[in-house]
Structure formats: structure tokens, C-alpha cells
PDB file of C-alpha atoms in Angstrom:
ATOM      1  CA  UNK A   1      15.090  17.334  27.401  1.00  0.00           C
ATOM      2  CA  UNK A   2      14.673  17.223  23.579  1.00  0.00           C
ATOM      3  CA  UNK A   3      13.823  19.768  21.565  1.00  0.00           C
ATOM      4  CA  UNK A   4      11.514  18.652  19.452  1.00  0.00           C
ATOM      5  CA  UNK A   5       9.585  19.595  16.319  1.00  0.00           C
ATOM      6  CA  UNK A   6       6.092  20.746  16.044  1.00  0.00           C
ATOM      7  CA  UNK A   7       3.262  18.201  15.578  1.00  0.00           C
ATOM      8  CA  UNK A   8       4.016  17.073  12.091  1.00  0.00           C
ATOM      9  CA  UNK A   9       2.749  13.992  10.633  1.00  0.00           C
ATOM     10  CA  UNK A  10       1.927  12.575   7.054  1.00  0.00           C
ATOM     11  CA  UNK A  11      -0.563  11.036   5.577  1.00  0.00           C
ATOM     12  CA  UNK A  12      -0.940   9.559   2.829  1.00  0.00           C
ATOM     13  CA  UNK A  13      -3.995   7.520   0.993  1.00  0.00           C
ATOM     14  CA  UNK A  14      -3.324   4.798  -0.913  1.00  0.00           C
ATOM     15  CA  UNK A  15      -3.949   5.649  -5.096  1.00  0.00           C
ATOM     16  CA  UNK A  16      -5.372   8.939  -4.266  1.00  0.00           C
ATOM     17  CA  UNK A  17      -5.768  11.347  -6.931  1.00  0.00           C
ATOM     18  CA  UNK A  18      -4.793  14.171  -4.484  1.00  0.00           C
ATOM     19  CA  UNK A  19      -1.495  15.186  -5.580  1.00  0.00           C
ATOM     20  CA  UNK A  20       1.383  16.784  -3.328  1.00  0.00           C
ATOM     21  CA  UNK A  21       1.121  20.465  -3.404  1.00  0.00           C
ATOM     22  CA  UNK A  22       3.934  21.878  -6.166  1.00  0.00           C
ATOM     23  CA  UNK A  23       5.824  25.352  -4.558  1.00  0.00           C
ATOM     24  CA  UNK A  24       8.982  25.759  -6.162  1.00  0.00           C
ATOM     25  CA  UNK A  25      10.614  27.014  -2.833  1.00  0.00           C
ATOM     26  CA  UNK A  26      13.113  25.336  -1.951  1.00  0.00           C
ATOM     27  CA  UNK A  27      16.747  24.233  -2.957  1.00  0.00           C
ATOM     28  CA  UNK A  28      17.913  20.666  -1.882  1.00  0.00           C
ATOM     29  CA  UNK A  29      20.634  18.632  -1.829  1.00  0.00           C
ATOM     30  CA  UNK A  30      20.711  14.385  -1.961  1.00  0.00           C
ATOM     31  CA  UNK A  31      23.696  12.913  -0.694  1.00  0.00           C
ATOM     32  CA  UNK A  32      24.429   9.176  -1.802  1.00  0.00           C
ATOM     33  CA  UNK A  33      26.919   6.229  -1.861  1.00  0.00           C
ATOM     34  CA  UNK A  34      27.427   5.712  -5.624  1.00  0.00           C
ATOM     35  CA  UNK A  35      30.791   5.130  -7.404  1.00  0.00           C
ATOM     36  CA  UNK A  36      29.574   5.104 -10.900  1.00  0.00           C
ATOM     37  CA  UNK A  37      32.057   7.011 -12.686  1.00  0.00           C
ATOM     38  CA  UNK A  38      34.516   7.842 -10.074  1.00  0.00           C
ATOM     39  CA  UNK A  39      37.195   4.488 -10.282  1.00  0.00           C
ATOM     40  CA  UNK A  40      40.621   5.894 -11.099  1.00  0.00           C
ATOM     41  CA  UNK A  41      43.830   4.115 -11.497  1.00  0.00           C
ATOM     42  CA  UNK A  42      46.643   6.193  -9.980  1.00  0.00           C
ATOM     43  CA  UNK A  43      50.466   5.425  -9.606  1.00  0.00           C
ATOM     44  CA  UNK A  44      52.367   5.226  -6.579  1.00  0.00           C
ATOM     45  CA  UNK A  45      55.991   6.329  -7.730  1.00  0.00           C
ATOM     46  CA  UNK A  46      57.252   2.762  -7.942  1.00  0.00           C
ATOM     47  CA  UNK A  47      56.758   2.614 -11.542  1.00  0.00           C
ATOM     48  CA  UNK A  48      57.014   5.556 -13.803  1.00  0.00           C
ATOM     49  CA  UNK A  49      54.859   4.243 -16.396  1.00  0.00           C
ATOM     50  CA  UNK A  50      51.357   6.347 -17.444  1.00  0.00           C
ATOM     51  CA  UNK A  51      48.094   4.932 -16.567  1.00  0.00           C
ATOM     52  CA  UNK A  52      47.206   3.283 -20.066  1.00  0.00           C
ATOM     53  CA  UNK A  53      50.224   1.411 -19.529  1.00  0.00           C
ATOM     54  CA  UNK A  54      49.947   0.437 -15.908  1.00  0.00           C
ATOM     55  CA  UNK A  55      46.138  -0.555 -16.855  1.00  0.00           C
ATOM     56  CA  UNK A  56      48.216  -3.379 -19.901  1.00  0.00           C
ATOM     57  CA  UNK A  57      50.816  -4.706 -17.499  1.00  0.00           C
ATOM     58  CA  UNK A  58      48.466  -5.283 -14.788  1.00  0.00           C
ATOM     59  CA  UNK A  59      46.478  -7.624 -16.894  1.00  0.00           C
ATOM     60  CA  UNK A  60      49.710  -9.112 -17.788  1.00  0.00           C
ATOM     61  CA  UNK A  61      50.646  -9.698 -14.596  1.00  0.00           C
ATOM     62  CA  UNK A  62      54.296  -7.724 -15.235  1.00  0.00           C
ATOM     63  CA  UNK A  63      53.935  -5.357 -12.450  1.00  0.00           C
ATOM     64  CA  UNK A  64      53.778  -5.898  -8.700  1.00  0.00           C
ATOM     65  CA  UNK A  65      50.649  -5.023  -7.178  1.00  0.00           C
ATOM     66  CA  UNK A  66      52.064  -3.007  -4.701  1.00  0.00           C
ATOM     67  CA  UNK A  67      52.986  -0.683  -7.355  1.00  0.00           C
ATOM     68  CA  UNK A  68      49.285  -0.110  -7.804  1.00  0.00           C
ATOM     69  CA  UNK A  69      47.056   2.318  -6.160  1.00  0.00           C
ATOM     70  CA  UNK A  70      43.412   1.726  -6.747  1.00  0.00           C
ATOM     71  CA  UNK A  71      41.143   5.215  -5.176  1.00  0.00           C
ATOM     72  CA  UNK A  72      39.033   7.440  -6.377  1.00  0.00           C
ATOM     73  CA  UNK A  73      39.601  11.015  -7.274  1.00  0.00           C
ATOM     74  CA  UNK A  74      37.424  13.240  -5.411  1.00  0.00           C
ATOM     75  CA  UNK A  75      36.604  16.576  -7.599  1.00  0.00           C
ATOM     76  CA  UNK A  76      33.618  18.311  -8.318  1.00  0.00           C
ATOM     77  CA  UNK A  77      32.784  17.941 -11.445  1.00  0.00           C
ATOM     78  CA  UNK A  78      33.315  14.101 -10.857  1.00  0.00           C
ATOM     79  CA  UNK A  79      31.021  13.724  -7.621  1.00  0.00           C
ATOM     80  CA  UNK A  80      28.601  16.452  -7.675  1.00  0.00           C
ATOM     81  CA  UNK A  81      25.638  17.834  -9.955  1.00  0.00           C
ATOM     82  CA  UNK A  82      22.683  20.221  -9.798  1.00  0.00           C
ATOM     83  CA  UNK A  83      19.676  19.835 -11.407  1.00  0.00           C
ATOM     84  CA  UNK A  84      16.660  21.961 -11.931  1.00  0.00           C
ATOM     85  CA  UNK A  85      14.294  19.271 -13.036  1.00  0.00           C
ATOM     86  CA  UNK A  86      14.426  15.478 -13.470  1.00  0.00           C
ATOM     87  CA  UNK A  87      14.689  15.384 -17.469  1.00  0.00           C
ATOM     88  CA  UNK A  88      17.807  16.675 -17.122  1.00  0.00           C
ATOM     89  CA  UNK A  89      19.535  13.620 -15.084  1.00  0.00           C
ATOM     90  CA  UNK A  90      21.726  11.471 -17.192  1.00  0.00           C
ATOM     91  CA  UNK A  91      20.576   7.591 -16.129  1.00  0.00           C
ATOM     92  CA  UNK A  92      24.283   6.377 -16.741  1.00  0.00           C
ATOM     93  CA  UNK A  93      25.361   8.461 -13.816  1.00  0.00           C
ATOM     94  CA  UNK A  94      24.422   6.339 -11.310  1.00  0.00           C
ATOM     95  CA  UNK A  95      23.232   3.247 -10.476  1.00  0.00           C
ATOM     96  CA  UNK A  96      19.966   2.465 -10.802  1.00  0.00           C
ATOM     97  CA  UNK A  97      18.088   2.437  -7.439  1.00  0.00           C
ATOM     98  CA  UNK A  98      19.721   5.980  -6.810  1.00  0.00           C
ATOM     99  CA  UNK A  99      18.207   7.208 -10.206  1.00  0.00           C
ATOM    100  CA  UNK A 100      15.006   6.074  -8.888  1.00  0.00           C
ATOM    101  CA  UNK A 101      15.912   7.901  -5.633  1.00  0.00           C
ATOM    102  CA  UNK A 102      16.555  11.182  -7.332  1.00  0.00           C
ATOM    103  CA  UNK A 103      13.662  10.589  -9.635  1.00  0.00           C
ATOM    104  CA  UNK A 104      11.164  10.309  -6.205  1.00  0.00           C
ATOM    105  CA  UNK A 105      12.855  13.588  -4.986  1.00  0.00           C
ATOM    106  CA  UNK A 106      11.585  15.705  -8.425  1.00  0.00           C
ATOM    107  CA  UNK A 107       7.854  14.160  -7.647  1.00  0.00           C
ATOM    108  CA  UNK A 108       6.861  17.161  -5.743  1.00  0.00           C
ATOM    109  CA  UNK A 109       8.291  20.786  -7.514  1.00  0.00           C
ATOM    110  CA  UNK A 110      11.677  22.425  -5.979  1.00  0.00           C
ATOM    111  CA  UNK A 111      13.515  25.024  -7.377  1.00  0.00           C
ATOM    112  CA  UNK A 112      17.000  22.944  -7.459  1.00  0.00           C
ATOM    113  CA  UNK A 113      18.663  19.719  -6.244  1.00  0.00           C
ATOM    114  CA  UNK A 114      22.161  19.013  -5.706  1.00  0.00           C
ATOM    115  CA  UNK A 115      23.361  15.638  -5.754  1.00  0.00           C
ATOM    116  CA  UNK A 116      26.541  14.483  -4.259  1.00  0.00           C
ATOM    117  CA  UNK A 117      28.266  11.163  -4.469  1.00  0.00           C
ATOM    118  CA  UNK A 118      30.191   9.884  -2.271  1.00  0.00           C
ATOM    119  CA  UNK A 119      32.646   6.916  -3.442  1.00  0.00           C
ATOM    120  CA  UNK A 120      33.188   3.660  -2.087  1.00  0.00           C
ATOM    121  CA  UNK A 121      36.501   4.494  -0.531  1.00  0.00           C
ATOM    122  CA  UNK A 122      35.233   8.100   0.681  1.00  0.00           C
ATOM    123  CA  UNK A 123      33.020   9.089   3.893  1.00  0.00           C
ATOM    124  CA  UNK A 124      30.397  11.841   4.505  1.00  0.00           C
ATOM    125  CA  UNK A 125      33.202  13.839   5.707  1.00  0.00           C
ATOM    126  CA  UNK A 126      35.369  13.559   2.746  1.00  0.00           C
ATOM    127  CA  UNK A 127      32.591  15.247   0.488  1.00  0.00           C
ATOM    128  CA  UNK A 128      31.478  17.850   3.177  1.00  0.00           C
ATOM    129  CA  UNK A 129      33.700  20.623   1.343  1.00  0.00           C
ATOM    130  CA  UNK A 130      31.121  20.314  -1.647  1.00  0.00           C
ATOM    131  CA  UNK A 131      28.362  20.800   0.400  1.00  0.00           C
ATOM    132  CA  UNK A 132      26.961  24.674  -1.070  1.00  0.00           C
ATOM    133  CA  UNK A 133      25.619  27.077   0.914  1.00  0.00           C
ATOM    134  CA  UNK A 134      22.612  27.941  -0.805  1.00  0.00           C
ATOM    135  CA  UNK A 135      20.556  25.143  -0.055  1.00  0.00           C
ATOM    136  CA  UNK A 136      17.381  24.730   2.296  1.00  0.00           C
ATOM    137  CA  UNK A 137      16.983  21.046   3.000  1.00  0.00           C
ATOM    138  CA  UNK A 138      19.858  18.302   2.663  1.00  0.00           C
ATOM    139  CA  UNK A 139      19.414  14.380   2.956  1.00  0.00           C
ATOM    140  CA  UNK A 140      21.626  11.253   2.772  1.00  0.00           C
ATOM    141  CA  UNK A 141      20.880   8.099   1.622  1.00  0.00           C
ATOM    142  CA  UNK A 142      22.900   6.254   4.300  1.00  0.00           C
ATOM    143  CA  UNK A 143      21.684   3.009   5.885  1.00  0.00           C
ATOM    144  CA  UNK A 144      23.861   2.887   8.799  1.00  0.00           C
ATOM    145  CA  UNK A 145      22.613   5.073  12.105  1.00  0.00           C
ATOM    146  CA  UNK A 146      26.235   6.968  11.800  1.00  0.00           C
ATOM    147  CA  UNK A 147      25.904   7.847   8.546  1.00  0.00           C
ATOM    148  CA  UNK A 148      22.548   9.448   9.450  1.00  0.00           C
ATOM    149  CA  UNK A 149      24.115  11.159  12.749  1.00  0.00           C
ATOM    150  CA  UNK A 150      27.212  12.301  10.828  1.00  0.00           C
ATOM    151  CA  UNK A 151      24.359  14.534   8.908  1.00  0.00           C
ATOM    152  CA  UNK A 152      22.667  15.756  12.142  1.00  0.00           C
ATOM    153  CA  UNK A 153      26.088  16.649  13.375  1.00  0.00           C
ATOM    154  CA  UNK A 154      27.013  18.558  10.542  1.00  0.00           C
ATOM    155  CA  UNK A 155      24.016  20.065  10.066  1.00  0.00           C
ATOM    156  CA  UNK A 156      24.097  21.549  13.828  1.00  0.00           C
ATOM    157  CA  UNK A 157      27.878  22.880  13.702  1.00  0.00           C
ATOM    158  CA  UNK A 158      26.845  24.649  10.321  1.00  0.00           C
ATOM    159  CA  UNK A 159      24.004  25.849  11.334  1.00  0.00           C
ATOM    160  CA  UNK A 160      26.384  28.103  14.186  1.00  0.00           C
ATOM    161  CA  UNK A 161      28.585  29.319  10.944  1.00  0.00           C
ATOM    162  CA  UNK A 162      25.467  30.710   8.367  1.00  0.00           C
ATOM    163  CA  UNK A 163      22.948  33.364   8.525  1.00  0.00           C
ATOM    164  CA  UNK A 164      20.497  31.151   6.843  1.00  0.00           C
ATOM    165  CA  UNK A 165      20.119  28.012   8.179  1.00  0.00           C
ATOM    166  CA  UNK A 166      20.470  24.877   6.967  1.00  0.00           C
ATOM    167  CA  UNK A 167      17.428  21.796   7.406  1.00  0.00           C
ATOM    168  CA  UNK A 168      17.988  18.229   7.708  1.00  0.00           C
ATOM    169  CA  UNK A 169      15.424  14.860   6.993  1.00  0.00           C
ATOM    170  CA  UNK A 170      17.142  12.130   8.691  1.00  0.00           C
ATOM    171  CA  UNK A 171      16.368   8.219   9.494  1.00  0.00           C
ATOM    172  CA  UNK A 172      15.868   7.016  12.615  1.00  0.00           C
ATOM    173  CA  UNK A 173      17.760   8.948  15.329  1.00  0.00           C
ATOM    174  CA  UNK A 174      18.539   8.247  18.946  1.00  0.00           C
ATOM    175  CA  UNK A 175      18.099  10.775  21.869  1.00  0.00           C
ATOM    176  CA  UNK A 176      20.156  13.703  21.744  1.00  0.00           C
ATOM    177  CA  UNK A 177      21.087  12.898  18.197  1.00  0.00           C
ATOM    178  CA  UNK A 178      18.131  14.671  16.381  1.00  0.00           C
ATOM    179  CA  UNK A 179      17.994  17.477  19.395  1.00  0.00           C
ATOM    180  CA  UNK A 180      17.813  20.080  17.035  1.00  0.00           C
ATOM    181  CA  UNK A 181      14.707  22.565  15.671  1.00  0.00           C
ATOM    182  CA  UNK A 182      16.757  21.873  12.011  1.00  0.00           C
ATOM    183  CA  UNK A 183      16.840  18.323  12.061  1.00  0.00           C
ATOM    184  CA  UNK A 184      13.674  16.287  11.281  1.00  0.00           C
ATOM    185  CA  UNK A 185      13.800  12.472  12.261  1.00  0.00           C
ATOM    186  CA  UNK A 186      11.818   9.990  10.293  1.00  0.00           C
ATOM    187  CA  UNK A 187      11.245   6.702  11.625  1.00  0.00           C
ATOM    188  CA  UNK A 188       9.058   4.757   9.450  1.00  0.00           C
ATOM    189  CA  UNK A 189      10.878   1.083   9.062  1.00  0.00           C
ATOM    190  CA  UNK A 190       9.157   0.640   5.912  1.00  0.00           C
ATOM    191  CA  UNK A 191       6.700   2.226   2.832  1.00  0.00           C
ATOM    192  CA  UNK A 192       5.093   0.610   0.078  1.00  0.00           C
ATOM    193  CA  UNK A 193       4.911   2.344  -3.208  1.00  0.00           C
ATOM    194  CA  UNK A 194       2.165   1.774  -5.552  1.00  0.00           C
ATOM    195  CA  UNK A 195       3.826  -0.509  -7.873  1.00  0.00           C
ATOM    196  CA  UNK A 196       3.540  -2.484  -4.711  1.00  0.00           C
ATOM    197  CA  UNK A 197       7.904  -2.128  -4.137  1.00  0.00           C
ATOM    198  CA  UNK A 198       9.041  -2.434  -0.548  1.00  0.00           C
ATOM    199  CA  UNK A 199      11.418   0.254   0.634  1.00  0.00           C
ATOM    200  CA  UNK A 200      13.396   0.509   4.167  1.00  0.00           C
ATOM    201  CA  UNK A 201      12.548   3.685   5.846  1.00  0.00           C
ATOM    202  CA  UNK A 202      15.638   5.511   5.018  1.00  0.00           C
ATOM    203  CA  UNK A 203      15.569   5.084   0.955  1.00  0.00           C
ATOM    204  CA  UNK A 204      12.405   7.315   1.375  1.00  0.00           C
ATOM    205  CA  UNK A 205      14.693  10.033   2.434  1.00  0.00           C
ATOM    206  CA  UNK A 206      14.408  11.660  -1.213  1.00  0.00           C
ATOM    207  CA  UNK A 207      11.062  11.773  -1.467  1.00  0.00           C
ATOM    208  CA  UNK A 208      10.509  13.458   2.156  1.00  0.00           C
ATOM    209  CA  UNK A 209      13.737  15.616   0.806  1.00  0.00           C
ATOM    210  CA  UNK A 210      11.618  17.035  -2.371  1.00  0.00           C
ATOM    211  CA  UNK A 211       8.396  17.041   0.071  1.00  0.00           C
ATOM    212  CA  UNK A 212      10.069  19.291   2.564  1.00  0.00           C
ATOM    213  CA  UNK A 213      11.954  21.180   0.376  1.00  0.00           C
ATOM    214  CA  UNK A 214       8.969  22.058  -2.102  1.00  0.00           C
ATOM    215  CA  UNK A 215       6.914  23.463   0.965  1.00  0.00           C
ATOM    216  CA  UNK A 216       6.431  27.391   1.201  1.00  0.00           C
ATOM    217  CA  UNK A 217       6.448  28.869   4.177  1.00  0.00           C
ATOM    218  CA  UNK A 218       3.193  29.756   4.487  1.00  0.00           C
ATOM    219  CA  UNK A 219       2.385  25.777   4.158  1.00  0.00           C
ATOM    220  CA  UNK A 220       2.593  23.327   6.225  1.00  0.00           C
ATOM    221  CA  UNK A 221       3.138  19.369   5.347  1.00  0.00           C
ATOM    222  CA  UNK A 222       1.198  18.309   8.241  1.00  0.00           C
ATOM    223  CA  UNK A 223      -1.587  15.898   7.102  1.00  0.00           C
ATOM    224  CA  UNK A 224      -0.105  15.873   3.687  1.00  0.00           C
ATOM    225  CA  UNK A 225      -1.270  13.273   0.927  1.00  0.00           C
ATOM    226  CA  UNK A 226       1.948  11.469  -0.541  1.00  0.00           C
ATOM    227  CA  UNK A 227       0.161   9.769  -2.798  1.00  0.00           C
ATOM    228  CA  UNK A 228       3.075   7.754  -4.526  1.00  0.00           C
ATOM    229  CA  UNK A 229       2.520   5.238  -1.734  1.00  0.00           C
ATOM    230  CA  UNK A 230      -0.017   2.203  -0.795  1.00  0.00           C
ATOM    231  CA  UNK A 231       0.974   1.730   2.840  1.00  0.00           C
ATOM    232  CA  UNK A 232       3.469   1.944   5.320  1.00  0.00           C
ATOM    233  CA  UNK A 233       4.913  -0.217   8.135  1.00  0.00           C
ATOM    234  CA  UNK A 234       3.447   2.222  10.885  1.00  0.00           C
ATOM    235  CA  UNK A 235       5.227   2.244  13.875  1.00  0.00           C
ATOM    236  CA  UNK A 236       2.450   1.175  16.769  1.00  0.00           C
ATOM    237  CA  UNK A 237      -0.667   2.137  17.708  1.00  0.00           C
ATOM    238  CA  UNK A 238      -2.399   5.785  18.244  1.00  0.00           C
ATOM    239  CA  UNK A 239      -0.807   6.395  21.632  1.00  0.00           C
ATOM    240  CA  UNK A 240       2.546   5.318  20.021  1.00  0.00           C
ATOM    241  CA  UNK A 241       2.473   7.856  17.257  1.00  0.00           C
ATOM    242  CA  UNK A 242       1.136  10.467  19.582  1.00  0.00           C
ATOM    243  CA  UNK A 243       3.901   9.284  21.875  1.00  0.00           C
ATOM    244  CA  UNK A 244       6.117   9.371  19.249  1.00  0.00           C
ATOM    245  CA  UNK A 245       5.186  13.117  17.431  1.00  0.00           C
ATOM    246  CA  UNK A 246       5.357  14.615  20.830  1.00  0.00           C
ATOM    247  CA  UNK A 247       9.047  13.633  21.235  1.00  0.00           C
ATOM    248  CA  UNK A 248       9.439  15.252  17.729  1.00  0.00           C
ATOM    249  CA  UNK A 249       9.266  12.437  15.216  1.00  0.00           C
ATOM    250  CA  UNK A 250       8.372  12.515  11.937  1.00  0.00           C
ATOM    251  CA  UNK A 251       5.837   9.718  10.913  1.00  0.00           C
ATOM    252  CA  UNK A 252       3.871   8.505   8.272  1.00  0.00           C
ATOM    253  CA  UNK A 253       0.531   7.030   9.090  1.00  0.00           C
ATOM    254  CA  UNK A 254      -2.285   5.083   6.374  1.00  0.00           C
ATOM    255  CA  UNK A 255      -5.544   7.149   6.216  1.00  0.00           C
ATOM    256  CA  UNK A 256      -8.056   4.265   7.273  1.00  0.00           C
ATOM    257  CA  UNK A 257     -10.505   6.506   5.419  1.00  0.00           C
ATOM    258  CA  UNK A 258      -8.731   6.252   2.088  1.00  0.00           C
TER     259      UNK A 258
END
């Protein structure tokens, strides 16, 4: 039998003036696909020659392509940053719907965010190892149902290795995948921001990241406004959200009153 999490729902009214409450807390971390930055040319040892010179010839068609190995070069300073407020983000490090991501996360007040990218040749579990300690509520940007379980899995083995534990937002877990008291599991299919933008459920993840993580502990988020939104795609009827909360989902739901 699941877990599950307490009653916790959100809602939000559409334009409402009623802003997110700002704590401070917490310190998060955004994990996302972007390779802005990161392409490397390395050599194999069939050639000898430096990479300026491999980068010439290759446009010149002298040397063999097999002599050419395309990846990325995972280190930190090239995949992950930390931020205390938005201002600070460069826009030229990453592409532009992940700005906007990050941007969404800084809407309600946290004391940090980490960002990690992960390359288009890499995996979640490549970029694990930068992964800090110090953080209260982690989130990736995946679309795929195993990128989001590869998160819930993590976060459960690491949460048997630290003193202070670790808290996931995910999208739209199975079963036993988001058995966990750490591991929230949101399920919305779709929001609408007010500039009237469509977004699937899971590229909401920062905005429930900062949400979560800007929460004290002597708050709850539980009938929350997010007022960046119009609507959302809810996900049935009463009984199916009650249905849904009391197998420890995390929905949003429109405020008929707003």
C-alpha cells in the first residue's frame, strides 16, 4: 500500500492579486536537458593534431571522420551553477524555454537554486556526482516517465545515506514509483499561464520547485494561490481529485470562486 502524502492541493485563481507567500527557506536545485555551452571537440589518438586544427581539416574534408570524437565534457564549472536570485542568471546560458523555467522557479523567494545541466549525450546518472548535499527540494525537467523515476529513485537511496533529507517534486508517477513521504507527484497534464501560454504538466516542475522550496515549516502550501496561472487542465471531477489526493497526489485545481 502507498505511502502517501498528506492532503495537499493547490489552488490557484486566475489574475489574482494574492501573491505566493515569500520565506526564504529553502535551497533548491533544477535539473535540465540543455547543451548550451557544453559541445567539445576531442581527439581520439588517430591524429595528433590540436583541436583548432582538427576543427580546419574537418571542414576541409582532410581527415577521416573516424578520427573524430564529438562529446561533451562533463565538469562543474561547465554544467552546474548556483544562484541566489534571478538577476544574476546569464540568458546566454541556456536556451530559452529553460531560462523561462528557472525564471518561474525565482517567482516565489528561496534562499538558493542550483541548476544542473545535463548534455545531450549525458543521462541523469552521469550528473548525479554534482548533485550537493545542502539542498532541500530538487526537480528535473524531464519529459519522459524514466527520467522522472530516475529522480524518485535517487532521491529514496539518498535519502538512506544523509541526516537531512532530501525532497523531490516529480511528474506523473506510477504505483510504487512515488512510494515515498520525500517524493511529491504532480499530475496536472497541463497549466495555463496568464500570458495565456500552454505548458505540459512537467515544465511546471520549477515553479512547484521554488513553491515548495520557499515554504517554512510552519506553512503549509495547501490551498495556496499560484497566481502566475489562468487555468489548468484538471484532472476529473471532485471525487477524482479526492480520489486522487488520498492516494498522495499533488494537484492543482481552478478556484470556481475566482
Amino acid at each position: 500500500m502507498a505511502i502517501g502524502l498528506p492532503k495537499v492541493d493547490v489552488i490557484f485563481t486566475g489574475l489574482a492579486n494574492t501573491a505566493v507567500v515569500r520565506s526564504g527557506r529553502g535551497i533548491a536545485c533544477l535539473i535540465i536537458n540543455d547543451n548550451t555551452g557544453i559541445d567539445t571537440l576531442e581527439l581520439n589518438d588517430n591524429t595528433g593534431m590540436d583541436t583548432l586544427e582538427l576543427s580546419k581539416t574537418k571542414k576541409e574534408n582532410v581527415v577521416n571522420e573516424e578520427d573524430l570524437k564529438v562529446k561533451s565534457v562533463i565538469t562543474e564549472d561547465k554544467i552546474l551553477k548556483q544562484y541566489k536570485g534571478f538577476t544574476e542568471v546569464e540568458k546566454t546560458d541556456y536556451a530559452e524555454e529553460n531560462y523561462k523555467i528557472i525564471e518561474d522557479v525565482f517567482l516565489t523567494e528561496i534562499n538558493k537554486l542550483y541548476v544542473i545541466k545535463i548534455p545531450n549525450d549525458k543521462t541523469f546518472d552521469d550528473i548525479k556526482p554534482f548533485i550537493k548535499k545542502d539542498i532541500n527540494w530538487i526537480a528535473y525537467i524531464g519529459e519522459t516517465r524514466e527520467e522522472q523515476k530516475k529522480l524518485a529513485d535517487f532521491v529514496k537511496l539518498e535519502n538512506k545515506l544523509r541526516s537531512k533529507r532530501l525532497k523531490a517534486i516529480c511528474y506523473n508517477l506510477q504505483g510504487a514509483e512515488a512510494d515515498d513521504m520525500h517524493i511529491v507527484n504532480f499530475v496536472n497534464a497541463s497549466v495555463i499561464k496568464a500570458d495565456g501560454k500552454s505548458l505540459v504538466g512537467y515544465k511546471y516542475l520549477g515553479r512547484l520547485l521554488g513553491v515548495l522550496a520557499g515554504c517554512r515549516m510552519d506553512m503549509s502550501v495547501t490551498y495556496n494561490i499560484v497566481s502566475d496561472l489562468n487555468s489548468v487542465e484538471q484532472i476529473g471531477d471532485t471525487d477524482a481529485i479526492n480520489e486522487a489526493i488520498g492516494k498522495g497526489k499533488f494537484v492543482l485545481i481552478n478556484d470556481d470562486d475566482g
